[in-house]
C-alpha cells in the first residue's frame, strides 16, 4: 500500500510551512516598503492563492489514496507507475504488494551451442551451454561437486525411496462412473481426430493417462485379438466394435495377463528431500545455487517443491512426458490450489522450470531424451506413426532430436512454459517433452528441482500472501514458546 506512506510525507512538509500565513497579516511578516503591498486587495489575492493551494494538496492526496486502492484491487503489474519505482526502503511492509513488480527473468539461449559463463559459487566460473531453443534448454557441467552428489544420494537412501508408480492405479473407474458417460461419449472423447474410428495412437495415449500402463502397438494388437475387438481386422475400432467392449475390458485383460514394471510409464524409485531451514547444508546450498542460476526471486524457489531424488535400476526408464500441465481455465495448479478460492475440476503441477541434476555417470543408457527439441513444428499425432512411437524411451531414444548423457555433477535446466511477453508465465511449451531412456548398464541417480509458478499471476500472489502470513504466525509462536526451534542448525530435516 502506497497511500499510508505518502500521506504523512505530504502533510509533514508542504502545508505546515504555509499554515502560519493566514493567521498573521502579511504586513507583520514583511517589512512594508510599499503601501500597495500591504493593501487589502493584496491580502485577498494571497488568501485566494493559499486556498487554491490547499485544495490542490487535498485533491492530490485523495487522488493518490484512491488510485493506489484501485491498483491493489486489480493487482495491475503491467502498468509500472512512479509509485512502483520508489526505493525498497520506503516501501511499507504491507503484504499484498510483494509480487507487484515481479518480472521473471528468462535466460537467453542466443543459439544452440552458445556458451555463457556464470558465477554460481565463489571462486568458480561455470560454463552454461545452450542445448536447444525449443524448449529453452541449458547444460552446466560441474554444477554439483562429487561430494555433493554423494551426500544427496546418501540422504535419499537414508530417507528411503518408494516406487515412483504403483502397479495399478485405482480410482479411475469411480471417476468414469461418477461422470456417467455413455459408450458413445467415451468414444467421442477418444476419437481425437473425430473421424469416427479409433486409431492405435488414440487408444495408446488414453491408456497411458488412464492406467499408467505403457502399451505398444503390438500389445494393443494382442489385446484386440484376445478380446476379438477388431472384428473386421482393419486395425481400427469403429463405434460398433467399441460398443461391444465393456468399460474396463482392456484393463481386465492386462491384469489377467500380468503387467511388468517395465510396462509402466515410469520404472524408478524416488524420494523427496526438504531444503528449507534445518535441512542439510548441501541441500540448502543447492537451493541457493539454483536461485542464482535461474535468477528468479528467492521466494519463488523457497516455496517450490522439495528436491526429488530418483534412482533407476538397470532396465529402468521414464517414457516421454511433460513435467508440467497445460494452462486451461478449468485447471488449477497443485501448489496454489488451497489458496485459490475457486473450485476447478482439474489439478496439475505448474513447474515453470525443471533443473535436473545427474548424481552419477551411468555405465550404459539412461540419457535424457527430448524427442521434439528444436523441431520445426509440433504435431502431437505424428509422435506415434507407423508403429514408431517417439514417446517410447525404451525403444526409440535413438530417434529423439536431442539426448543428454548423464554425467556426474552436470545439471540441465529448461523452461516448461513460454513467456507471456510481459514478464510472467505464458503457455505450456510443448517442445519441453522429455523422458529418461532405458538404463542398459548399472544404475542411474538424478535429482529434480522444480520451480513452481502459477501462470495465473493473481493466484500466485494470493498463495504467497497466505504462506507469508502463516510463517509470521509460526514465527511469533516459535519466539514465545522456544526460540531454539528457530535455530537453523538444531535439527536436520531430511
Ligand atoms: C523426471 C525426468 C529424466 C531422466 O524425473 O521427470 O524426466 O533422465 N527424468 O531421468
Ligand atoms: Ca480417430
Ligand atoms: Fe520429467
Coordinates of N, CA and C and ligand atoms in Angstrom, one line a residue, residues 266 268 270 308 310 312 317-323 351 354 356-358 366-370 404 406 412 414 434-437 444-448 450, ligand 1:
X266 N 6.5 -45.2 -15.9 CA 7.8 -44.9 -15.2 C 8.2 -46.0 -14.4
X268 N 11.0 -46.5 -11.8 CA 12.1 -46.0 -10.9 C 11.6 -45.9 -9.5
X270 N 11.8 -43.1 -6.0 CA 12.2 -41.8 -5.7 C 11.8 -41.4 -4.3
X308 N 13.5 -33.7 -5.6 CA 13.1 -35.1 -5.8 C 14.4 -35.9 -6.2
X310 N 15.8 -39.4 -7.6 CA 15.3 -40.6 -8.4 C 16.4 -41.6 -8.6
X312 N 17.1 -45.1 -10.8 CA 16.7 -46.1 -11.8 C 17.6 -47.3 -11.7
X317 N 13.4 -46.8 -16.6 CA 13.1 -45.8 -17.7 C 12.0 -44.9 -17.2
X318 N 11.8 -43.8 -18.0 CA 10.7 -42.9 -17.8 C 10.3 -42.4 -19.2
X319 N 9.1 -42.9 -19.7 CA 8.7 -42.6 -21.0 C 8.5 -41.1 -21.1
X320 N 8.5 -40.6 -22.4 CA 8.4 -39.1 -22.6 C 7.1 -38.5 -22.0
X321 N 7.3 -37.4 -21.4 CA 6.2 -36.7 -20.6 C 6.5 -35.2 -20.5
X322 N 5.5 -34.5 -20.0 CA 5.8 -33.1 -19.6 C 5.8 -33.1 -18.1
X323 N 6.7 -32.3 -17.5 CA 6.7 -32.2 -16.1 C 5.6 -31.3 -15.6
X351 N 5.1 -26.3 -13.1 CA 6.6 -26.2 -12.9 C 7.2 -25.4 -14.0
X354 N 12.4 -26.8 -14.8 CA 13.0 -28.1 -14.3 C 14.5 -27.9 -14.3
X356 N 17.5 -30.5 -13.6 CA 17.7 -31.9 -13.5 C 19.2 -32.1 -13.2
X357 N 19.6 -32.8 -12.1 CA 21.0 -33.0 -11.8 C 21.3 -34.5 -12.0
X358 N 22.4 -34.7 -12.6 CA 22.9 -36.1 -12.7 C 23.8 -36.3 -11.5
X366 N 20.3 -44.5 -20.2 CA 19.9 -43.6 -19.2 C 20.0 -42.1 -19.6
X367 N 20.1 -41.9 -20.9 CA 20.2 -40.5 -21.4 C 18.8 -39.8 -21.1
X368 N 18.8 -38.5 -21.1 CA 17.5 -37.8 -21.0 C 17.3 -37.4 -22.5
X369 N 16.1 -37.8 -23.0 CA 15.8 -37.6 -24.4 C 14.7 -36.5 -24.5
X370 N 14.9 -35.7 -25.5 CA 14.0 -34.6 -25.9 C 13.5 -34.9 -27.3
X404 N 20.7 -36.1 -23.8 CA 21.7 -35.6 -22.9 C 22.3 -36.8 -22.1
X406 N 24.1 -38.7 -19.1 CA 24.2 -38.4 -17.7 C 25.7 -38.4 -17.3
X412 N 21.1 -30.0 -16.0 CA 20.5 -29.4 -17.2 C 19.2 -28.7 -16.7
X414 N 15.6 -26.4 -18.0 CA 14.8 -25.9 -19.1 C 13.5 -25.3 -18.6
X434 N 10.0 -34.7 -22.7 CA 11.3 -35.4 -22.4 C 11.1 -36.7 -21.7
X435 N 12.1 -37.5 -21.6 CA 12.0 -38.8 -20.9 C 13.3 -39.3 -20.5
X436 N 13.4 -40.3 -19.7 CA 14.6 -41.0 -19.3 C 14.7 -42.3 -20.1
X437 N 15.8 -42.4 -20.9 CA 16.0 -43.6 -21.7 C 16.3 -44.8 -20.8
X444 N 21.2 -45.5 -12.3 CA 21.2 -44.1 -12.6 C 20.5 -43.3 -11.5
X445 N 21.2 -42.3 -11.0 CA 20.7 -41.4 -10.0 C 20.5 -40.0 -10.5
X446 N 19.3 -39.4 -10.4 CA 19.2 -38.0 -10.8 C 18.4 -37.3 -9.7
X447 N 18.4 -36.0 -9.7 CA 17.5 -35.2 -8.8 C 16.9 -34.1 -9.6
X448 N 15.6 -33.8 -9.2 CA 14.9 -32.8 -9.9 C 14.6 -31.6 -8.9
X450 N 12.2 -28.6 -9.1 CA 11.2 -27.9 -9.9 C 10.8 -26.6 -9.3
Ligands
LIG1 C1 11.8 -36.8 -14.5 C2 12.5 -37.0 -15.7 C3 14.5 -37.7 -16.8 C4 15.7 -38.6 -16.6 O1 12.2 -37.3 -13.4 O2 10.7 -36.1 -14.5 O3 12.1 -36.6 -16.7 O4 16.6 -38.5 -17.4 N1 13.7 -37.6 -15.7 O5 15.7 -39.3 -15.6

